[in-house]
XYZ file of C-alpha atoms in Angstrom:
762
model
C -2.749 54.218 113.061
C -3.658 53.913 116.083
C -1.051 53.952 119.073
C -0.495 50.878 120.197
C -1.119 50.261 124.201
C 1.845 49.820 126.459
C 2.126 46.364 127.803
C 4.513 44.888 130.517
C 7.021 41.615 128.990
C 6.049 38.347 130.100
C 9.574 37.546 131.533
C 8.596 35.829 134.821
C 8.418 32.247 134.302
C 7.094 29.763 137.069
C 10.407 30.016 139.400
C 10.699 33.716 139.209
C 6.990 33.817 140.304
C 7.104 31.384 142.864
C 10.209 33.334 144.578
C 8.394 36.330 144.352
C 5.353 35.031 146.502
C 7.588 32.973 148.708
C 9.608 36.475 149.473
C 6.608 38.167 150.977
C 5.652 35.026 152.812
C 8.492 34.242 154.770
C 8.749 37.077 157.262
C 7.891 38.223 160.441
C 5.351 35.971 161.423
C 7.529 32.902 161.716
C 9.474 34.466 164.787
C 7.013 36.517 166.512
C 3.766 34.151 166.167
C 5.397 30.953 168.179
C 4.871 32.232 171.578
C 1.480 33.767 171.355
C -0.066 30.843 169.405
C 1.686 28.582 171.602
C 0.262 29.756 174.742
C -3.448 29.777 173.340
C -3.100 26.391 171.240
C -0.409 24.787 172.633
C 1.386 22.146 170.386
C -1.661 22.113 168.046
C -1.216 25.773 167.265
C 0.740 23.506 164.144
C -2.913 22.722 163.326
C -3.845 26.452 163.356
C -0.925 27.241 161.017
C -2.328 24.233 158.493
C -5.766 25.633 158.822
C -4.334 29.543 157.736
C -2.734 27.705 154.805
C -5.747 25.976 153.539
C -8.026 29.045 153.998
C -4.739 30.911 151.740
C -4.609 27.989 149.291
C -8.383 28.108 148.724
C -8.058 32.387 148.180
C -5.099 31.281 146.108
C -6.947 29.551 143.438
C -9.758 32.136 143.575
C -7.327 34.952 143.281
C -5.358 32.956 140.510
C -8.465 32.809 138.087
C -9.011 36.512 138.636
C -5.842 37.507 138.058
C -5.506 35.720 134.910
C -8.757 37.133 134.020
C -8.016 40.687 134.620
C -4.074 40.561 134.573
C -3.730 44.266 134.128
C -5.150 45.406 137.730
C -3.631 43.680 140.456
C -4.929 43.167 144.005
C -7.756 41.795 145.541
C -9.203 45.516 145.931
C -9.730 45.389 142.182
C -11.210 42.554 141.441
C -13.726 42.961 144.119
C -14.551 46.759 143.092
C -14.856 45.843 139.671
C -17.230 42.506 140.499
C -19.302 43.768 143.591
C -19.334 47.437 143.093
C -17.697 50.813 144.908
C -19.558 49.640 148.246
C -17.505 46.532 148.705
C -14.460 48.182 146.856
C -14.550 50.672 149.676
C -14.690 48.268 152.670
C -12.083 46.332 150.873
C -9.521 48.910 150.007
C -10.382 50.589 153.397
C -9.572 46.811 155.245
C -6.474 46.349 152.989
C -4.892 49.350 153.565
C -5.620 49.162 157.473
C -4.577 45.870 157.719
C -1.012 46.627 156.101
C -0.872 49.457 158.633
C -2.176 46.777 161.659
C 0.458 43.943 160.111
C 3.318 46.642 160.280
C 2.937 47.747 163.394
C 2.937 44.016 164.748
C 6.143 43.638 162.660
C 7.786 46.330 164.388
C 6.954 45.751 167.589
C 8.199 41.980 167.069
C 11.381 43.995 165.764
C 11.851 45.491 169.281
C 11.055 42.423 170.987
C 14.136 40.571 169.055
C 16.105 43.574 169.020
C 15.885 44.475 172.769
C 15.069 41.054 174.534
C 11.622 42.764 175.997
C 8.333 42.256 176.211
C 6.274 43.794 173.121
C 4.681 46.597 175.661
C 8.047 47.891 177.401
C 9.111 51.357 176.592
C 12.280 50.427 174.921
C 10.691 48.493 172.853
C 8.222 50.594 171.558
C 10.653 53.555 170.916
C 13.177 50.864 168.950
C 9.969 50.258 166.926
C 8.638 54.320 166.125
C 12.685 54.660 165.321
C 12.471 51.639 162.613
C 9.068 52.523 161.154
C 9.985 56.181 160.962
C 13.124 55.052 159.272
C 11.363 52.462 156.783
C 8.822 55.530 155.772
C 11.649 57.494 155.373
C 13.556 55.042 152.739
C 10.142 54.346 150.935
C 9.648 58.548 150.707
C 13.285 58.515 148.975
C 12.303 55.406 146.928
C 15.538 53.763 147.550
C 16.125 51.249 144.617
C 18.123 49.140 146.244
C 15.623 48.096 148.628
C 14.220 45.462 146.463
C 17.608 43.566 145.574
C 18.353 43.691 149.778
C 14.869 42.231 150.224
C 15.982 39.113 148.155
C 18.711 38.580 149.417
C 17.014 38.632 153.255
C 14.744 36.004 151.603
C 16.996 33.616 150.893
C 18.909 34.038 154.135
C 15.831 33.540 155.783
C 14.733 30.294 154.488
C 18.413 28.926 154.910
C 18.240 29.805 158.572
C 14.902 28.343 158.875
C 15.590 25.038 157.198
C 18.481 24.790 159.446
C 16.577 25.660 162.305
C 13.911 22.668 161.507
C 16.423 20.020 160.757
C 18.197 20.078 163.985
C 15.066 20.722 165.848
C 13.545 17.733 164.676
C 16.887 15.509 165.945
C 16.322 17.524 169.161
C 12.660 16.790 169.504
C 10.772 15.457 172.709
C 7.980 14.033 171.694
C 6.716 13.830 175.465
C 6.185 17.852 175.466
C 3.796 17.738 172.842
C 1.129 16.164 175.068
C -1.735 17.180 175.637
C -1.749 18.383 172.061
C -4.197 21.122 172.926
C -4.373 24.142 175.452
C -6.848 25.106 177.733
C -9.492 26.077 175.226
C -9.385 23.006 173.044
C -10.128 22.930 169.463
C -12.398 26.033 169.614
C -9.076 28.066 170.777
C -6.868 26.037 167.899
C -9.492 27.352 165.349
C -9.512 31.127 166.679
C -5.992 30.886 166.675
C -5.779 30.169 162.674
C -7.325 33.903 162.281
C -4.134 35.033 164.526
C -1.651 33.296 162.360
C -3.515 34.420 159.440
C -1.517 37.568 159.022
C 1.307 35.492 158.365
C -0.282 34.361 154.920
C -1.401 38.067 153.656
C 1.402 38.617 151.156
C 0.933 35.794 148.238
C -1.347 37.815 146.209
C 2.006 39.443 145.156
C 2.049 37.019 142.464
C -1.547 37.794 141.265
C -0.581 41.740 140.841
C 2.443 40.301 138.558
C -0.160 38.519 136.488
C 1.000 40.567 133.178
C 4.719 39.910 133.389
C 4.292 36.350 134.051
C 4.948 33.705 131.177
C 2.018 31.486 130.273
C -0.042 32.595 133.111
C -2.734 30.144 133.043
C -0.127 27.680 134.351
C 2.586 29.480 136.090
C 0.358 31.772 137.903
C -1.928 29.589 139.956
C 1.268 26.664 139.947
C 3.653 29.690 141.706
C 0.909 30.852 143.832
C -0.016 27.349 145.224
C 3.587 26.670 145.494
C 4.280 30.252 147.321
C 1.252 29.201 149.921
C 2.335 25.087 150.570
C 5.890 25.917 151.166
C 5.517 28.593 153.951
C 2.674 26.595 155.153
C 4.971 23.502 155.886
C 7.670 25.474 157.354
C 5.408 27.229 159.680
C 3.946 23.962 160.651
C 7.473 22.465 161.363
C 8.670 25.678 163.023
C 5.914 25.311 165.391
C 6.257 21.713 165.850
C 9.956 21.910 166.751
C 9.132 24.946 169.055
C 6.675 23.002 171.012
C 8.524 19.873 170.802
C 11.830 21.393 172.334
C 10.603 23.907 175.032
C 7.523 23.608 177.139
C 4.376 25.505 175.881
C 4.815 27.641 179.164
C 8.396 28.336 178.345
C 7.264 29.727 175.056
C 4.752 32.433 176.349
C 5.144 36.021 176.203
C 5.407 36.413 179.661
C 8.183 34.420 179.849
C 10.506 35.259 176.764
C 9.828 37.999 173.969
C 12.178 36.041 171.639
C 10.738 32.138 171.732
C 12.602 31.125 168.405
C 15.812 32.315 169.401
C 15.221 30.365 172.888
C 13.857 27.253 170.740
C 17.166 27.680 168.787
C 19.323 28.043 172.201
C 18.224 24.623 173.100
C 20.089 22.810 170.567
C 22.486 25.350 168.782
C 23.972 27.157 171.474
C 24.746 30.744 171.796
C 25.426 30.706 168.168
C 22.287 29.317 166.961
C 20.169 31.674 169.280
C 22.021 34.832 167.887
C 21.685 33.720 164.675
C 17.820 33.334 164.784
C 17.837 37.049 166.669
C 19.527 38.422 163.495
C 17.026 36.771 161.140
C 14.198 37.778 163.070
C 15.370 41.309 162.856
C 15.785 41.040 159.314
C 12.465 39.434 158.630
C 10.467 42.150 160.920
C 12.192 44.574 158.925
C 11.549 43.104 155.403
C 7.817 42.761 155.949
C 7.267 46.002 157.075
C 9.037 47.524 154.494
C 6.832 45.399 152.036
C 3.713 46.340 153.734
C 4.395 50.178 153.665
C 4.582 50.038 149.884
C 1.892 48.068 149.296
C -0.360 49.972 151.540
C 0.959 52.591 149.113
C -0.132 50.880 145.969
C -3.696 50.296 147.731
C -3.999 54.426 148.191
C -3.104 54.468 144.442
C -5.828 51.997 143.220
C -8.568 53.675 145.044
C -7.467 56.778 143.853
C -7.899 55.998 140.224
C -11.104 54.434 140.757
C -12.405 57.534 142.546
C -12.534 55.946 145.841
C -10.423 58.305 147.250
C -9.358 61.802 146.308
C -6.161 61.694 144.300
C -4.406 63.965 146.501
C -3.200 61.235 148.225
C -1.200 60.075 144.776
C 0.853 63.290 144.002
C 4.332 62.035 142.904
C 6.960 63.869 144.356
C 9.209 65.763 141.579
C 12.475 64.661 142.672
C 11.997 61.094 144.441
C 9.247 60.400 142.124
C 7.254 58.765 144.702
C 3.468 58.866 146.211
C 4.641 60.559 149.143
C 1.761 61.704 150.580
C 0.264 58.303 150.668
C 3.762 57.166 152.239
C 3.834 59.886 154.844
C -0.013 59.277 155.483
C 0.526 55.451 156.057
C 3.567 56.390 158.084
C 2.054 58.694 160.825
C -1.103 55.851 161.105
C 1.693 53.118 161.972
C 3.361 55.420 164.236
C 0.059 56.018 166.217
C -0.581 52.087 166.207
C 2.727 51.409 167.639
C 2.128 53.977 170.571
C -1.693 53.078 170.678
C -1.185 50.562 173.480
C -2.848 47.901 171.676
C -1.198 44.303 172.593
C 0.902 42.728 169.788
C -1.720 39.824 169.143
C -4.392 42.204 168.728
C -2.418 43.907 165.987
C -2.037 40.760 164.494
C -5.509 39.536 164.793
C -6.710 42.785 163.527
C -4.901 42.450 160.276
C -5.925 38.913 159.944
C -9.426 39.829 160.406
C -9.358 42.444 157.605
C -7.570 40.211 155.392
C -9.946 37.247 155.982
C -12.926 39.685 155.317
C -11.271 40.692 151.800
C -10.570 37.104 150.786
C -14.023 36.034 151.877
C -15.213 39.173 149.258
C -12.717 37.736 146.429
C -14.536 34.079 146.496
C -17.603 35.957 145.814
C -16.079 37.941 143.328
C -15.236 34.789 141.431
C -18.986 33.363 141.240
C -20.043 37.025 140.331
C -17.637 36.985 137.380
C -18.384 33.468 136.513
C -22.130 34.075 136.049
C -22.076 37.816 134.961
C -19.161 36.474 132.072
C -18.798 40.470 131.294
C -16.956 41.112 128.130
C -13.049 40.994 128.370
C -13.293 38.561 131.452
C -11.461 35.379 129.668
C -9.117 33.791 132.436
C -6.533 31.654 131.112
C -6.880 29.782 134.388
C -10.281 28.847 135.504
C -10.799 26.521 138.980
C -11.341 23.436 137.302
C -14.945 22.315 137.061
C -15.120 19.413 139.592
C -13.826 22.111 142.241
C -16.386 25.111 141.230
C -18.138 26.181 143.003
C -16.927 24.290 146.059
C -13.658 26.337 146.222
C -15.071 29.870 146.278
C -17.961 28.760 148.658
C -15.727 26.780 150.719
C -13.362 29.722 150.728
C -15.575 32.479 151.965
C -17.597 30.011 154.260
C -14.233 29.232 155.927
C -13.012 33.002 156.254
C -16.237 33.980 157.379
C -16.059 31.292 160.211
C -12.794 32.294 160.890
C -13.739 35.588 161.478
C -16.733 35.086 164.153
C -14.414 33.267 166.212
C -11.292 35.644 166.510
C -10.223 37.608 169.684
C -9.931 36.479 173.302
C -11.415 39.550 175.101
C -15.026 40.109 175.117
C -15.855 44.139 174.757
C -19.621 44.243 173.527
C -22.514 42.440 174.536
C -25.471 42.509 172.453
C -28.116 40.382 173.632
C -26.720 36.670 172.676
C -24.277 38.376 170.541
C -20.670 38.935 171.912
C -18.174 40.553 169.900
C -14.232 40.369 170.761
C -11.947 43.654 170.714
C -10.747 42.029 167.582
C -14.280 42.304 165.975
C -14.864 45.310 167.219
C -11.877 47.053 165.712
C -12.550 45.278 162.452
C -16.118 45.918 162.433
C -15.662 49.774 162.795
C -12.830 49.878 160.034
C -15.457 48.154 157.679
C -17.802 50.857 158.868
C -15.340 53.490 158.193
C -15.550 52.252 154.575
C -19.148 52.063 154.148
C -19.419 55.632 155.618
C -16.887 56.846 153.204
C -18.671 55.480 150.623
C -21.975 56.899 151.237
C -20.729 60.554 152.246
C -17.667 60.866 149.682
C -17.276 58.142 146.848
C -20.791 56.931 145.719
C -21.120 60.307 143.559
C -17.749 59.938 142.218
C -16.551 56.405 141.693
C -17.001 54.441 138.396
C -20.050 51.707 138.755
C -18.729 48.403 138.129
C -20.801 46.327 139.949
C -21.757 42.926 138.221
C -23.795 41.332 140.947
C -27.121 42.061 138.806
C -25.659 40.546 135.601
C -24.791 37.255 138.382
C -28.279 37.045 139.684
C -29.605 37.622 136.069
C -27.452 37.121 133.486
C -28.197 38.771 130.227
C -29.347 36.857 127.438
C -27.913 36.863 124.086
C -29.394 39.020 121.507
C -31.472 38.071 118.858
C -29.931 38.651 115.660
C -32.392 40.049 112.695
C -33.543 43.463 112.827
C -31.448 46.747 113.602
C -33.618 48.740 115.932
C -33.064 52.244 116.493
C -35.142 54.015 119.345
C -35.678 57.648 119.031
C -37.306 59.811 121.915
C -38.978 62.742 120.521
C -40.705 65.914 122.161
C -39.744 68.695 120.034
C -42.028 69.291 117.112
C -38.861 71.852 115.531
C -36.272 68.935 115.694
C -38.530 65.749 115.518
C -38.161 65.204 111.541
C -34.153 65.787 111.387
C -34.169 63.268 114.389
C -36.036 60.831 112.718
C -34.110 61.260 109.392
C -30.660 60.811 111.088
C -32.281 57.710 112.794
C -33.500 56.204 109.475
C -29.869 56.990 107.780
C -28.495 54.888 110.763
C -31.154 51.760 110.276
C -30.944 51.969 106.550
C -27.032 51.945 106.469
C -27.279 47.823 107.560
C -27.437 44.792 106.029
C -30.169 43.357 107.970
C -33.974 45.286 108.002
C -34.127 48.221 110.060
C -36.893 49.828 112.506
C -37.157 52.980 114.342
C -39.116 53.133 117.433
C -40.305 56.767 118.579
C -41.158 57.307 121.939
C -42.633 60.388 123.843
C -42.673 60.407 127.400
C -45.116 62.208 129.626
C -43.454 63.083 133.050
C -45.376 63.382 136.034
C -44.365 64.454 139.847
C -44.313 61.661 141.940
C -47.467 63.455 143.971
C -49.572 62.599 140.211
C -50.656 59.424 139.586
C -49.754 58.496 135.855
C -53.748 57.534 135.372
C -54.651 61.075 136.458
C -52.811 62.371 132.896
C -55.843 61.452 131.013
C -57.597 64.173 132.456
C -55.126 66.876 130.887
C -56.256 66.602 127.188
C -54.175 69.146 126.025
C -50.635 67.249 126.953
C -52.409 64.371 125.707
C -53.377 65.429 122.449
C -49.471 67.191 122.154
C -48.166 63.698 122.751
C -50.717 62.478 119.740
C -49.474 64.833 117.566
C -45.876 64.460 118.182
C -46.374 60.545 117.457
C -48.168 61.069 114.374
C -45.871 63.452 113.031
C -42.911 61.039 113.588
C -45.007 58.169 111.665
C -45.799 60.672 108.765
C -41.658 61.571 108.555
C -41.073 57.766 108.556
C -43.553 57.326 105.530
C -41.942 59.611 103.598
C -38.358 58.423 104.348
C -39.780 54.694 103.427
C -38.459 53.126 106.873
C -40.561 51.284 109.000
C -41.491 52.666 112.415
C -43.483 52.158 115.578
C -44.637 54.310 118.234
C -44.857 54.416 122.009
C -46.543 56.982 124.212
C -46.012 56.422 127.838
C -46.594 58.468 130.884
C -44.595 57.898 134.263
C -42.364 59.788 136.533
C -38.771 59.546 135.601
C -38.297 60.085 132.130
C -34.490 58.664 132.291
C -35.561 55.635 133.687
C -38.420 55.410 131.282
C -36.266 55.346 128.381
C -33.740 53.131 129.685
C -36.398 50.369 130.294
C -37.741 50.822 126.480
C -34.276 50.538 125.502
C -34.147 46.954 127.139
C -37.519 45.940 126.051
C -36.912 46.866 122.397
C -33.355 45.123 122.809
C -32.449 48.225 120.863
C -29.199 48.665 118.991
C -28.734 52.143 118.618
C -30.823 55.122 120.364
C -30.400 58.969 118.704
C -30.949 61.480 121.291
C -32.018 65.199 120.776
C -30.532 67.889 123.112
C -30.856 71.350 123.135
C -27.100 72.461 124.060
C -27.687 73.448 127.558
C -28.505 72.037 131.150
C -30.982 72.914 133.307
C -29.530 71.773 136.810
C -26.439 72.293 138.197
C -26.180 68.455 139.253
C -26.601 67.322 135.567
C -24.365 66.799 132.656
C -26.468 67.091 129.860
C -29.966 66.883 131.514
C -31.692 64.511 133.827
C -33.566 62.763 131.208
C -30.318 62.093 128.965
C -27.803 61.568 131.649
C -29.221 57.759 132.785
C -29.171 56.951 129.056
C -26.042 58.247 127.887
C -24.609 56.159 131.382
C -26.752 53.128 131.376
C -27.712 52.305 127.893
C -26.082 48.922 126.461
C -26.473 50.049 122.856
C -24.736 52.623 120.471
C -25.826 56.405 121.490
C -26.136 59.376 119.712
C -26.371 62.385 120.861
C -27.306 65.391 118.664
C -27.309 69.133 119.479
C -29.618 71.278 117.497
C -30.648 68.803 114.370
C -31.220 70.770 111.283
C -32.819 69.961 107.917
C -29.432 69.017 106.417
C -26.108 67.919 107.767
C -24.389 70.013 105.339
C -20.551 69.984 105.515
C -19.668 67.101 107.988
C -16.631 66.566 109.947
C -15.755 63.231 111.955
C -12.499 63.786 114.349
C -10.473 60.749 113.114
C -8.244 60.333 116.410
C -7.048 57.837 119.009
C -10.109 57.549 120.800
C -11.826 54.633 121.186
C -15.032 55.582 119.781
C -13.203 57.417 116.920
C -14.567 54.836 114.111
C -18.073 55.033 115.599
C -18.295 58.636 115.152
C -16.808 58.016 111.389
C -19.177 55.598 110.782
C -22.264 57.863 111.717
C -20.900 60.619 110.204
C -20.749 58.436 106.945
C -24.131 57.497 107.473
C -25.367 60.807 107.250
C -23.311 61.627 104.044
C -24.820 58.781 102.135
C -28.204 59.656 103.064
C -28.111 63.176 102.573
C -27.299 64.318 98.673
C -26.318 67.531 99.596
C -23.612 66.333 102.327
C -19.938 66.160 102.491
C -17.728 64.291 104.508
C -14.551 64.764 105.813
C -12.063 62.601 108.365
C -9.995 65.121 110.198
C -6.698 64.256 112.013
C -4.753 66.702 113.889
C -1.080 65.654 114.787
C 1.439 67.542 117.172
C 4.153 69.486 115.780
C 7.385 67.868 116.565
C 9.654 70.045 118.514
C 12.948 68.402 118.424
C 14.567 68.696 114.505
C 15.515 64.676 115.125
C 12.125 64.116 115.912
C 10.844 66.011 112.655
C 13.242 64.510 110.534
C 12.573 60.930 111.930
C 8.549 61.246 111.914
C 6.429 62.570 109.249
C 3.067 63.707 110.857
C 1.353 64.555 107.886
C 1.967 60.753 107.015
C 1.080 59.618 110.590
C -2.125 61.338 110.230
C -3.299 60.186 106.861
C -2.308 56.288 108.015
C -4.565 57.010 111.257
C -7.434 58.059 108.578
C -6.963 55.242 106.698
C -7.169 52.901 109.319
C -10.407 54.321 110.817
C -12.126 54.674 107.103
C -11.251 50.517 106.219
C -12.239 49.991 110.073
C -15.959 51.677 109.039
C -16.378 50.717 105.688
C -15.733 53.920 104.096
C -14.604 53.978 100.340
C -11.911 56.499 99.465
C -14.567 58.630 97.078
C -16.740 58.863 100.183
C -14.732 61.044 102.356
C -12.019 63.733 102.043
C -8.821 63.359 104.436
C -7.726 66.207 106.156
C -4.528 66.263 108.039
C -3.399 69.504 110.413
C 0.137 69.419 112.062
C 0.183 72.342 114.910
C 1.961 72.847 117.969
C -0.964 73.228 120.039
C -3.305 70.554 118.797
C -6.354 71.168 120.935
C -6.455 74.737 119.621
C -5.952 73.710 115.913
C -8.692 71.070 116.352
C -11.323 73.224 117.499
C -10.386 76.073 114.866
C -10.570 73.417 111.959
C -13.741 71.930 113.365
C -15.466 75.205 113.206
C -15.065 75.513 109.343
C -17.708 72.727 109.018
C -21.536 72.759 109.748
C -21.696 69.294 111.551
C -19.210 67.958 113.415
C -19.001 64.407 114.565
C -17.228 63.458 117.388
C -16.578 60.215 119.775
C -17.008 59.761 123.714
C -13.373 59.962 125.122
C -13.469 60.271 128.572
C -13.139 57.786 131.344
C -16.500 57.622 134.011
C -19.159 59.402 135.371
C -21.473 60.689 131.956
C -19.415 63.554 131.399
C -15.924 62.322 131.976
C -17.088 58.508 130.823
C -18.601 59.398 127.713
C -17.573 62.682 126.709
C -14.026 64.202 127.175
C -13.087 67.888 127.425
C -12.398 68.242 123.675
C -15.555 67.145 122.472
C -17.683 69.099 125.236
C -15.737 72.205 123.966
C -16.561 71.308 120.496
C -20.209 71.392 121.577
C -19.575 74.815 123.234
C -17.886 76.481 120.507
C -20.440 74.788 117.524
C -23.358 77.123 116.917
C -25.131 74.331 114.971
C -25.668 70.938 114.955
C -23.010 68.432 116.518
C -23.230 64.815 116.685
C -21.612 62.888 119.946
C -21.396 58.956 119.641
C -20.253 55.974 121.792
C -20.151 52.552 120.641
C -22.126 49.434 122.007
C -21.030 49.011 125.453
C -22.403 46.353 127.989
C -23.575 48.113 131.030
C -24.318 45.673 134.223
C -28.053 45.618 135.449
C -28.224 46.745 139.293
C -28.903 44.241 141.899
C -32.442 45.550 141.727
C -32.926 45.437 138.324
C -32.030 42.003 138.359
C -33.998 40.694 141.445
C -37.076 41.983 140.040
C -36.295 40.141 136.750
C -35.765 36.902 138.744
C -38.884 37.581 140.360
C -40.686 37.190 137.097
C -41.303 41.613 136.838
C -40.484 43.909 134.286
C -36.694 44.389 133.604
C-alpha cells in the first residue's frame, strides 16, 4: 500500500481567487505613480496604464495555461525554469527576486512621501522608508499570522477609497485640462511610460501560484486572473483621468507635490478627502511592500529547491518557522536600495523591466510546452486555438518592445545603440543571473529544458518489438549480462531483440579511422561481439551486434539507444569509480541521466542470481525493480525471489495499537506484486519491523545473493537516480546488485534537436 500523496483542498472559487489577485494589484502604484507618469506622458498616461493592462492581460492568459498544466509549482520562475532550462531559470529567478526588492524600495519611498509630505530624496523620507522597511522585515522574520487578515481589510478599504475618489472626481472633471493630451515627448513617451506603470501589475500571478487550491481551475483560474487584471486596469485609468482632469499636469509633477492623489482629492473633497487619501496611500504602500518581501522569500525557496541557489538561504527558524535567512538578506538589499540615491521612478522602472523580461520568457515557455508536450503537462485551460500562437507571440513582442524604450537618462552609448539607466541596471542583473548559473548552478541544477523537444518534437514510438541494448566490454561478465537482458526481452508478449554494442573509445587527437591500424583492439572487439552472438544462439534469442569507434563512449551509447528506439538498456558495472567527478563512471553516467528507456545497472553479474531480493518500498521505481527481479527468477531455474518491505516500529503505544506495521508491509508488497504481474507462487513476502529502518534493511538485504533496488533520488545522476539506501546496498554487497529505473522521457538538448531539424543524426 503506497503512501498517499499530500494535496491541497480545492476550496477557492472564482470570487475567492479573484479577490486574492485583486489584493496584490490594488496597492502603492495607484497612489505614487500619478505624479511621475503625468509629468512624462501628460493626460495620455491613461493610455500608458491601458497598455500596461493589455500586456499584463496577455501574460495572464499564458500564465493561466502554464498554471493549470503545472498546478503544484507556482510562479513564473518555475514555469520558465522547467520549460527553458536552468540558464533562463537563473535569469528569471534573479530577476524576480531583484524586481521585488526594487519594487519594495519604491513602495517604501512612496510611504515616506505620503507620511511626511516631502519629496522622495528628502532625508526624512529616506529615514521613514528605512524604519518601515525594517519593521516589515521584522514582521516577516517573526511570521506574524495576522498580517494576512490585515492585508485583506486594507484591500477592501482601498477599493472603497478609490471608488469614492473616482466617482466624485469624474463629477469635478475639467475637460479643458486634458488638452494637450500628450506631453512634450509625444506618443513615444506614452509607450515608454507603460514600462514605468507596469510595476503596478506585477502581483497578479499570485493566482497562478494558488492553482492547486482553486476549484475547477480550467474555468475559474483564467477568469479570476483576467478579472484581477481588468479591474485594477480600469481603476488605474480612471484615477489618472481624474487626476489629470482635476489638476493641471504641472501641478502633479514630483517637483510640485509629493502626494499627488491627495492634492487631487483636496480639490473636490476638501481636507477630509485629502487626509483619507493620505491614510489610504500609507496603508497601500505598506501592504504592497509586505507582500513583496514575502514573495521574494518564496522565489529564494523555489530556486533553492531546484539547486539554482544554496539551500542555506532556505533554512527555517526553529522558533518562528520562517525562512529567516532569505528574509534578512532580502531586507538588507531593500535597505541598501532605499539609501542608494536611485530616483523613485528608476526603482519602479527597474522592477517593471525585470518583470517584463520575465513575462516575455513566460510566453516563450507556453510555446515550448505546447510543442514539446511533455508527460504530465495536461493544462485544463488552454489559450483558445483562435488566439494561439498569437497571444504568446504578441505578448512576448509587447514586453520586449516596452523594454527597448524604457528609461529617460542615457548612460551608455555603443555606436548606434544607446542604453538608458534602467536598461543598464536591468541588463546587469540579467548578467548576474547568467554568471551565477555558469559559475555555480550549472553543475548542480536539475536539467529540465524542453527547448530541444519544441524544436524537434519526438515522434511516437512504434510498437511491435521489445528491444534491449546491451553494451559489452568485459568477456568475464558478457554472458551473464546477455542472459539478464534476454530475461527481460523474453518476459514480454511482443517479440524481443537484443542489440550488443561494443565501443572502442579513442582520444580527441586520434582519428577514428586510424583505429583500423590497431589490429589487437579490432580483434578484441570482434571476439567480444562473436561471443555475444554465440550466447544469444544458446539462449535462443534474437541478437544483433554493433561495433563502433568514437571519442565519447557515453554519447555513443545514447546515440545507439536513440537509433534503435530501445525499450531497455542493461549496463554492467564493476562497482567502483575511476574518476572523482563521476558517480558510476564517465561512460555510464550520461546513459543513466539521459536515456529515455528503462535502465538496469548490474554490478558484477554472475552466472546465476541465486536468491533474489527486491525492495518493495515507496519509491517510484520499486515496481520496476520487482518486475526485473521477477524476470530473473523465471529465467534461472535455481533462482528464488523475495519481496522485502521494512516498516518503522511505532514508538507510541497508541499508534502501535491502531496500526499494524506488519499488515501495512504485506499490503505494500501485494500492491507491487499485482502491479508487476507477479503471481503469489512466484515470490515470498517478507516484512521486517524495526526501530531503525535503514539499518534493518541493509542487514536483511545482506542475507541474499542478488539485491534488486529501484531508483529513489531526486536529480543529477547519484541523487536523481540512486538515493542513499541503494548506494549503501551497492557498497555493502560483495556480489551482484541490480539498480533499476523505469522509462522516463528525457528532453533533448537544443543542439540535438537543431541537428535533427537540419537533417543530421539525432
